[in-house]
mmCIF file of C-alpha atoms in Angstrom:
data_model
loop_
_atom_site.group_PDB
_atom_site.id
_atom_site.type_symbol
_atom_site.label_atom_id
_atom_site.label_comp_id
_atom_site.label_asym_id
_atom_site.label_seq_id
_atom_site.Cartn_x
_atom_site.Cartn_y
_atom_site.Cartn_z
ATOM 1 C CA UNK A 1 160.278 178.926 88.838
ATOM 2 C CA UNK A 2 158.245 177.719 85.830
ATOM 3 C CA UNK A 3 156.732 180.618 83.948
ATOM 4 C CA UNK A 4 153.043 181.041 85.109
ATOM 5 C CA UNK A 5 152.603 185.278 85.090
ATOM 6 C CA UNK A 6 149.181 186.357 84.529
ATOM 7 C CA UNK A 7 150.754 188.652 82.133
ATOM 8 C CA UNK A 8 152.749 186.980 79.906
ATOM 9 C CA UNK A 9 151.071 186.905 76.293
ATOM 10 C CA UNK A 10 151.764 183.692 73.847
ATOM 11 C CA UNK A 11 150.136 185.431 70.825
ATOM 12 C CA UNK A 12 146.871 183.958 69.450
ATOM 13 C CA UNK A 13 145.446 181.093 70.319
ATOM 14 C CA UNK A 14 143.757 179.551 67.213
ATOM 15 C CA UNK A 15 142.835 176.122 68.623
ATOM 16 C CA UNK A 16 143.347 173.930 72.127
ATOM 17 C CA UNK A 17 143.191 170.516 72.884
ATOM 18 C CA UNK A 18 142.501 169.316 77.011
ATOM 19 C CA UNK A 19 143.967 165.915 78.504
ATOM 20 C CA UNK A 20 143.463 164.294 81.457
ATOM 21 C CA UNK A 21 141.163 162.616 83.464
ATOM 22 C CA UNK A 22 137.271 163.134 85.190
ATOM 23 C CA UNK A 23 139.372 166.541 86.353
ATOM 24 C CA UNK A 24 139.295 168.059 82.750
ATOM 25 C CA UNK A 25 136.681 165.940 81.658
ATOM 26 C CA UNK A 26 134.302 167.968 83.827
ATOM 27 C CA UNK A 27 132.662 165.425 86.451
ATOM 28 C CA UNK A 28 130.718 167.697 88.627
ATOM 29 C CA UNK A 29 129.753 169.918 86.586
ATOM 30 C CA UNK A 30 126.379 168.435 84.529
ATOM 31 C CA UNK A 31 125.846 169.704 81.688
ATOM 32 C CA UNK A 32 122.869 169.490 78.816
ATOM 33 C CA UNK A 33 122.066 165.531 78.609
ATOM 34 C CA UNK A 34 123.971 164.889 81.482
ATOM 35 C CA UNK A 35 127.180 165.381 79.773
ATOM 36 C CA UNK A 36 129.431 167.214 81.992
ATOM 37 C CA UNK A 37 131.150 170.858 80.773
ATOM 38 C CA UNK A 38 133.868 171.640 83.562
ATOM 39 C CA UNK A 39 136.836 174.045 83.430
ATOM 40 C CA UNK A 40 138.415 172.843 80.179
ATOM 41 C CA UNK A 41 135.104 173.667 77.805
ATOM 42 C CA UNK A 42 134.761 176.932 79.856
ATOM 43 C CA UNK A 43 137.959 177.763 79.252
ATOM 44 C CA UNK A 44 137.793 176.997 75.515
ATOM 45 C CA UNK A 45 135.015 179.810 75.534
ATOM 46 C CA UNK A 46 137.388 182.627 77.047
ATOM 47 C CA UNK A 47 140.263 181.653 74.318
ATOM 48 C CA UNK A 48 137.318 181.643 71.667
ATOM 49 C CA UNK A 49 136.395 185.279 73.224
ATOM 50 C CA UNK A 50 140.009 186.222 72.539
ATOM 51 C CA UNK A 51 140.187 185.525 68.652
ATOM 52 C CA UNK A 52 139.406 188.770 66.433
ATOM 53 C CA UNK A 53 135.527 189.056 65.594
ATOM 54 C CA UNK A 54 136.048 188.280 61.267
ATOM 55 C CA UNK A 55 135.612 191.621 59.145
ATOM 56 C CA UNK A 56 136.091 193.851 62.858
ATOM 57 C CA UNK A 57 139.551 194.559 61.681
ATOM 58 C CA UNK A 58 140.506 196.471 59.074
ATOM 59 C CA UNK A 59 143.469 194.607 56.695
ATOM 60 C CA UNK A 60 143.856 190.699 55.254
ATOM 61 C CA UNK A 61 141.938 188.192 56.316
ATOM 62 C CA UNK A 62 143.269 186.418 59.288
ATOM 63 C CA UNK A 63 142.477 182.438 59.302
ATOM 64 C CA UNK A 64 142.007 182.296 62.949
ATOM 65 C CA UNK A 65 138.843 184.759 63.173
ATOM 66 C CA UNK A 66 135.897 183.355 64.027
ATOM 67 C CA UNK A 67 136.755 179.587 63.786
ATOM 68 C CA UNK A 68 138.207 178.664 66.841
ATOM 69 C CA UNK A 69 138.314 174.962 67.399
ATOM 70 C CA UNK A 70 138.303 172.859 70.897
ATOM 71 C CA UNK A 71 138.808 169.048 71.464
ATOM 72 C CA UNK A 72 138.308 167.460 74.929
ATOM 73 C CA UNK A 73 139.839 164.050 75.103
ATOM 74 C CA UNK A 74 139.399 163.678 78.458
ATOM 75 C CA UNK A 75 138.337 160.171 80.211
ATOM 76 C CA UNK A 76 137.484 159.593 83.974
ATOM 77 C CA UNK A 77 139.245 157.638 86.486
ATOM 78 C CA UNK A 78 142.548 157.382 83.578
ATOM 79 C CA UNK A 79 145.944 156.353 84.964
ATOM 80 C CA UNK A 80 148.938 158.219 83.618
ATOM 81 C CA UNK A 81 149.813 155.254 81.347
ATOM 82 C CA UNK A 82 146.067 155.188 80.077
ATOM 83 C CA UNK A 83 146.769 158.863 79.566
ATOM 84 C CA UNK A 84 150.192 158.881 77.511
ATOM 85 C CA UNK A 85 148.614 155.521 75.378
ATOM 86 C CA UNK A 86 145.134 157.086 74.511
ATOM 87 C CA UNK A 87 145.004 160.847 74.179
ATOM 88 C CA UNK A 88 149.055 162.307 74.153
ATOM 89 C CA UNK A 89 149.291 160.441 70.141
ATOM 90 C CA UNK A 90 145.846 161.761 69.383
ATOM 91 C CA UNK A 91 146.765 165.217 70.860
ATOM 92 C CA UNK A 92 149.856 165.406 68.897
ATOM 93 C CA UNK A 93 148.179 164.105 66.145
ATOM 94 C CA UNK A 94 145.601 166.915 66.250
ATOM 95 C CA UNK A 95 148.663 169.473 66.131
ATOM 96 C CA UNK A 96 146.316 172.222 68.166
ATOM 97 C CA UNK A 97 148.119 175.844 69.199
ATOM 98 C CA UNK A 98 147.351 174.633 72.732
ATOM 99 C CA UNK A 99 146.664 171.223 75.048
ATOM 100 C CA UNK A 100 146.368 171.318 78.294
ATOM 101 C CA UNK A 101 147.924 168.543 80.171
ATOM 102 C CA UNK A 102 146.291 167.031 83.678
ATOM 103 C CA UNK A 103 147.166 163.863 85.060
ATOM 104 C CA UNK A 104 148.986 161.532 87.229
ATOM 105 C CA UNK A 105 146.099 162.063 90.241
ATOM 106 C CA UNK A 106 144.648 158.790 89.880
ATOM 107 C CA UNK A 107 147.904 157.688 90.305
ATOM 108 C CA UNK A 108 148.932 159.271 93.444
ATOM 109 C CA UNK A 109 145.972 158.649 94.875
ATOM 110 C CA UNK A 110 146.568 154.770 95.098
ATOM 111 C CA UNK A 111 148.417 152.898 97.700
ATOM 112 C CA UNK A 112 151.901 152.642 97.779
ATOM 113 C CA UNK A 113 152.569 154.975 94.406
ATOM 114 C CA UNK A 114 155.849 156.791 94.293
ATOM 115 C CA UNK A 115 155.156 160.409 93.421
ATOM 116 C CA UNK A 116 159.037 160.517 91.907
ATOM 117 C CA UNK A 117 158.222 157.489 89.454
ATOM 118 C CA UNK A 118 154.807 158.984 88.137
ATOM 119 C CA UNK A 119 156.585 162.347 87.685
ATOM 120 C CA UNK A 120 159.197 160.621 85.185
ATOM 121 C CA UNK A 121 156.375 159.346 83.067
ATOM 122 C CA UNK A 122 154.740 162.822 83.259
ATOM 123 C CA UNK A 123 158.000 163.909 82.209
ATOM 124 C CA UNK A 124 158.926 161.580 79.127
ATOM 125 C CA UNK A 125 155.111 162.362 77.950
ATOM 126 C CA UNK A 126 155.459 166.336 78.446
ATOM 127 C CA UNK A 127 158.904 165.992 76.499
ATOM 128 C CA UNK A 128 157.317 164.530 73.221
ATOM 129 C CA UNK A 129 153.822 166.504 73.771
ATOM 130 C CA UNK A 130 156.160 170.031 73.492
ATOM 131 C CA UNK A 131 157.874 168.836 70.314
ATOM 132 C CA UNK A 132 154.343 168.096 68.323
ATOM 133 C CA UNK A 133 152.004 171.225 69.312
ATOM 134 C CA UNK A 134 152.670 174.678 70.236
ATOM 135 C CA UNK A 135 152.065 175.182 73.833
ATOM 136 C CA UNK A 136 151.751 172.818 76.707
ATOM 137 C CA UNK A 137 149.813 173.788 79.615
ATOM 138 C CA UNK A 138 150.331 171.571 82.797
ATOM 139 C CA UNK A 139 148.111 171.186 85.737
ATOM 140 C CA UNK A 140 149.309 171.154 89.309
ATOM 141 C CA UNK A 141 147.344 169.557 92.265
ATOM 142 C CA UNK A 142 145.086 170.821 94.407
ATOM 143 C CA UNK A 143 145.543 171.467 98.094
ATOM 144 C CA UNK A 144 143.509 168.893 100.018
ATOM 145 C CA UNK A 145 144.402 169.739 103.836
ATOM 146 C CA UNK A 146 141.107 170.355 103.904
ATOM 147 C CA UNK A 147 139.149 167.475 101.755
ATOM 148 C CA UNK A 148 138.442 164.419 103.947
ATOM 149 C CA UNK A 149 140.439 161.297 102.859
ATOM 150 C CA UNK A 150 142.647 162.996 100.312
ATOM 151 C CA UNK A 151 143.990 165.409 103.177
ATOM 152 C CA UNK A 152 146.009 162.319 104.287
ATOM 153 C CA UNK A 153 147.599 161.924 101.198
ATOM 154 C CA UNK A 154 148.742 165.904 101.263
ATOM 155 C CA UNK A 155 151.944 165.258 101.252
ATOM 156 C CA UNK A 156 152.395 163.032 98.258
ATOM 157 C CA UNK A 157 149.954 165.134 96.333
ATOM 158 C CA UNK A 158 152.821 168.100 97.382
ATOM 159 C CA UNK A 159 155.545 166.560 96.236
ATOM 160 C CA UNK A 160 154.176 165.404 92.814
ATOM 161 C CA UNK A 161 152.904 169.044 92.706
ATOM 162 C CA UNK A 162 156.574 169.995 93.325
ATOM 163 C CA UNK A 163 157.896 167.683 90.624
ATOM 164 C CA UNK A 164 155.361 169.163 87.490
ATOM 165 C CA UNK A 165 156.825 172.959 88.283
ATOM 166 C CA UNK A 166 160.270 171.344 87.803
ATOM 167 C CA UNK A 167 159.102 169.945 84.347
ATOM 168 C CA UNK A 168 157.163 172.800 83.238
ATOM 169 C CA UNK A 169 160.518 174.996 84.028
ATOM 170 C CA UNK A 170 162.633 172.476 82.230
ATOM 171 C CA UNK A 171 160.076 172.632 79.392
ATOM 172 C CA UNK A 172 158.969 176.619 79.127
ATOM 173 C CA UNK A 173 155.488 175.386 79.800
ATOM 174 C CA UNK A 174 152.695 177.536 81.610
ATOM 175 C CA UNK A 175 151.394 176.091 84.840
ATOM 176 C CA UNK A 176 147.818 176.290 86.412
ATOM 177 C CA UNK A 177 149.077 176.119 89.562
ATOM 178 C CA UNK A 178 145.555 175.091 91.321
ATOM 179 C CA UNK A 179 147.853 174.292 94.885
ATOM 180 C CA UNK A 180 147.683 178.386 95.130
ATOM 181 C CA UNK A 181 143.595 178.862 94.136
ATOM 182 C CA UNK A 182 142.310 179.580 97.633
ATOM 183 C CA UNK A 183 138.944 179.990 96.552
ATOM 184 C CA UNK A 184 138.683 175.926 96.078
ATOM 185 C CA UNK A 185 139.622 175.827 99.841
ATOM 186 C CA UNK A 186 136.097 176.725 100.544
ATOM 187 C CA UNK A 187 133.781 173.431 100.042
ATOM 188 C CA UNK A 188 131.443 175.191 98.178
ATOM 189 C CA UNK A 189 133.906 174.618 95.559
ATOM 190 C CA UNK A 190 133.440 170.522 95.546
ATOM 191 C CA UNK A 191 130.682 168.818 94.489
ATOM 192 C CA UNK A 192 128.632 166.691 96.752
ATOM 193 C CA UNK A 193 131.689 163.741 96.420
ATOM 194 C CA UNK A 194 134.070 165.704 97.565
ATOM 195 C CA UNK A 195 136.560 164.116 94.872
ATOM 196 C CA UNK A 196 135.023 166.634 92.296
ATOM 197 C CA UNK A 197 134.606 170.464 91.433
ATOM 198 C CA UNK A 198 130.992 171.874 91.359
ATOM 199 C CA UNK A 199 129.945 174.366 88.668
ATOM 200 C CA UNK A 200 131.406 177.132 90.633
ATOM 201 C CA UNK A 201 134.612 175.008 91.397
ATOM 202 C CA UNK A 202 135.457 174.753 87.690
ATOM 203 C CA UNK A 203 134.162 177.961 86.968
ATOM 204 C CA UNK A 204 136.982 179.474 88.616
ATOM 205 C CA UNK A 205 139.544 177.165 87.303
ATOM 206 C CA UNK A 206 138.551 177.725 84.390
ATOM 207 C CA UNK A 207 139.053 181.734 84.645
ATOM 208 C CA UNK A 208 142.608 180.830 86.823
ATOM 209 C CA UNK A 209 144.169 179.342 83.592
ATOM 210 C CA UNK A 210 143.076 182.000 81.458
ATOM 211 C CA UNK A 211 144.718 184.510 83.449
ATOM 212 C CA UNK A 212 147.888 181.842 83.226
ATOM 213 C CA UNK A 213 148.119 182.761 79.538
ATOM 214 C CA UNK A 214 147.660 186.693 80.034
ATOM 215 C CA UNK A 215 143.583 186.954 78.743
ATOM 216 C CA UNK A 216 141.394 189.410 80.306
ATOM 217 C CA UNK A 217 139.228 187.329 82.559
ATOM 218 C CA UNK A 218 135.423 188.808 83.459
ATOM 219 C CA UNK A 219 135.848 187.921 87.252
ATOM 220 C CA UNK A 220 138.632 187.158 89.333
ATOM 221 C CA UNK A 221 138.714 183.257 90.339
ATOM 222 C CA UNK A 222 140.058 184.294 94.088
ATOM 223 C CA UNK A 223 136.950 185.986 94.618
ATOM 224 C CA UNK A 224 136.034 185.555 98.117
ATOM 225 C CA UNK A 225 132.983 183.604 98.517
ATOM 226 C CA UNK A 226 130.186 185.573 100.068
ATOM 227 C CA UNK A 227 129.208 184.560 103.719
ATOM 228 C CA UNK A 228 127.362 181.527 105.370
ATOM 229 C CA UNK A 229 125.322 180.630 108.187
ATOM 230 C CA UNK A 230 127.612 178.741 110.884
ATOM 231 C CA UNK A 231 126.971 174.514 110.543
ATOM 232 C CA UNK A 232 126.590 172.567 113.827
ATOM 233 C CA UNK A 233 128.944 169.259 114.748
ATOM 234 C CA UNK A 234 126.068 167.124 114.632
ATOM 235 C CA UNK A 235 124.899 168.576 111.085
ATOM 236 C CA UNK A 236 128.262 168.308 109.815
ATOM 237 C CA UNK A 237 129.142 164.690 111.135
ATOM 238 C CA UNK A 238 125.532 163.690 109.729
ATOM 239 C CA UNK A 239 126.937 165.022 106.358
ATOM 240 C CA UNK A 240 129.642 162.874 106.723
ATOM 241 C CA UNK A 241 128.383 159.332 107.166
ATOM 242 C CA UNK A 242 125.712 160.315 104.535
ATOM 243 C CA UNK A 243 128.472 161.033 102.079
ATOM 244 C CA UNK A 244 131.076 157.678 103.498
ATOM 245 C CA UNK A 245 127.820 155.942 102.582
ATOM 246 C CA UNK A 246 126.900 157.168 99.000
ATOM 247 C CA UNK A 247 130.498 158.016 97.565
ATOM 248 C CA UNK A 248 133.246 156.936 99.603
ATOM 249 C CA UNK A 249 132.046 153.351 100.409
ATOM 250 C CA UNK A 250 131.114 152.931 96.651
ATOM 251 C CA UNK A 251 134.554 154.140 95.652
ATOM 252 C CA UNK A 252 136.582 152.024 97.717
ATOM 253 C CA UNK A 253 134.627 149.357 96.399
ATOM 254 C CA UNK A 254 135.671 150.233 92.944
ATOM 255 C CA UNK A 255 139.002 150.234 93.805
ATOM 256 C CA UNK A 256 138.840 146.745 95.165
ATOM 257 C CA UNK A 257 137.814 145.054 92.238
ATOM 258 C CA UNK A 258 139.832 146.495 89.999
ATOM 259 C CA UNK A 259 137.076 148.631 88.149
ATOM 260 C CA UNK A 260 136.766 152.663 86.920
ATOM 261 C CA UNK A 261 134.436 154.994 86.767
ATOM 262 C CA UNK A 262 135.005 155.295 82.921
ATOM 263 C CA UNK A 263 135.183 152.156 81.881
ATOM 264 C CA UNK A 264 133.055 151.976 79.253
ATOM 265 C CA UNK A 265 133.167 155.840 78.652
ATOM 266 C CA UNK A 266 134.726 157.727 75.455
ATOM 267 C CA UNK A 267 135.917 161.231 75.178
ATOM 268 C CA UNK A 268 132.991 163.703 74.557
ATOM 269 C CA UNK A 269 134.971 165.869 72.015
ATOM 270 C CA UNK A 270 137.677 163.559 70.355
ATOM 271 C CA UNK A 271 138.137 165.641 67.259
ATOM 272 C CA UNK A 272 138.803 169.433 66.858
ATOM 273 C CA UNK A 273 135.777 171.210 66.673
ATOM 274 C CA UNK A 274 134.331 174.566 65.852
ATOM 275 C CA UNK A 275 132.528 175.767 69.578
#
């Protein structure tokens, strides 16, 4: 099994660099301005949190206190191929102790993609991404039995999930293995789409894949969600055709003409930054 204990310390984390797509971007979770934080910025904060406060230790100076630094190169709606093309060289160009690597979704999610094909370009990218940085972080996929739409594609979604455990085994890489969060089973966890997290939802990711690399997290991300009234059929199939008409129509529409959501949109955090 690919190495994923909670416990298992990989020293100091002096800088990290997230990949992927709206996933790690954040979509779902609006920030200041509209621009969206998500797991990957909130997880930044905890390995910040982690660094030694400057002048709190007594001995040299250490280089890493205080000055953590954080890129997000993250695009929605990215194929793979955009992916490996547009962030991996600028990833491996930024050198950073960490990147996080999401993606192949998009991919799975479209008719008539082979989950064993997309792996093998996961694979080749993974492969150069270890040799350039220190650390490599993949991403599994999430459980959808329970997400309309997606829950039909469960099985591909499974096996690709299958496939990145393999790699990160073959390639000593940690795995945030969101197939095994329960607490994104619950839909409070989604945003109103249903294709995104919601504050909450990346919230907990974000504390999940801290606990991947052995931190001290403030709250457990299984934390069971408290209770909630009971919601009627009719409510819930009136949710439904509210949401087939404001997301999934629009997004199937998308898909038909050959158009992304982020066309047109840049990475909010392309160079390594102080947070």
């Amino acid at each position: 099994m690919a190495d994923d204990s909670r416990n298992k310390q990989r020293g100091i984390i002096g800088s990290y660099a997230a990949i992927g797509d709206s996933f790690t971007e954040g979509v779902g979770d609006p920030g200041p301005g509209g621009t969206p934080v998500g797991w990957a910025d909130r997880f930044a904060v905890l390995l910040a949190d982690q660094l030694p406060v400057p002048g709190a230790v007594v001995g040299p100076p250490d280089d890493t206190q205080g000055n953590f630094r954080y890129a997000n190169l993250a695009v929605r709606g990215r194929l793979l191929d955009q992916i490996i093309e547009e962030q991996v060289p600028r990833a491996m160009e930024l050198a950073p102790d960490l990147v996080s690597f999401c993606a192949g979704g998009n991919d799975i999610l479209r008719p008539g993609s082979d989950p064993d094909d997309v792996a093998e370009r996961f694979e080749r990218a993974v492969a150069e991404l270890t040799q350039a940085v220190g650390t490599v972080m993949v991403t599994t996929g999430f459980d959808t039995r329970g997400i309309p739409v997606l829950k039909h594609l469960r099985g591909k979604i499974a096996m690709y999930t299958a496939h990145v455990r393999s790699i990160a085994d073959r390639y000593d890489c940690p795995v945030l293995d969101l197939w095994s969060l329960r607490s994104v089973q619950d839909r409070r966890a989604w945003d109103n789409d249903r294709l995104h997290l919601s504050p909450e939802g990346h919230t907990r990711v974000a504390l999940r894949a801290a606990q991947v690399l052995g931190l001290d997290v403030p709250a457990d991300p299984d934390q069971v969600w408290p209770p909630q009234a009971q919601r009627g059929t009719l409510e819930v199939r009136r949710d439904d055709i509210q949401w087939a008409r404001e997301y999934l129509v629009p997004w199937i529409g998308r898909r038909l003409r050959g158009e992304s959501s982020g066309d047109h949109v840049e990475a909010k955090r392309p160079d390594l930054l102080p947070l």
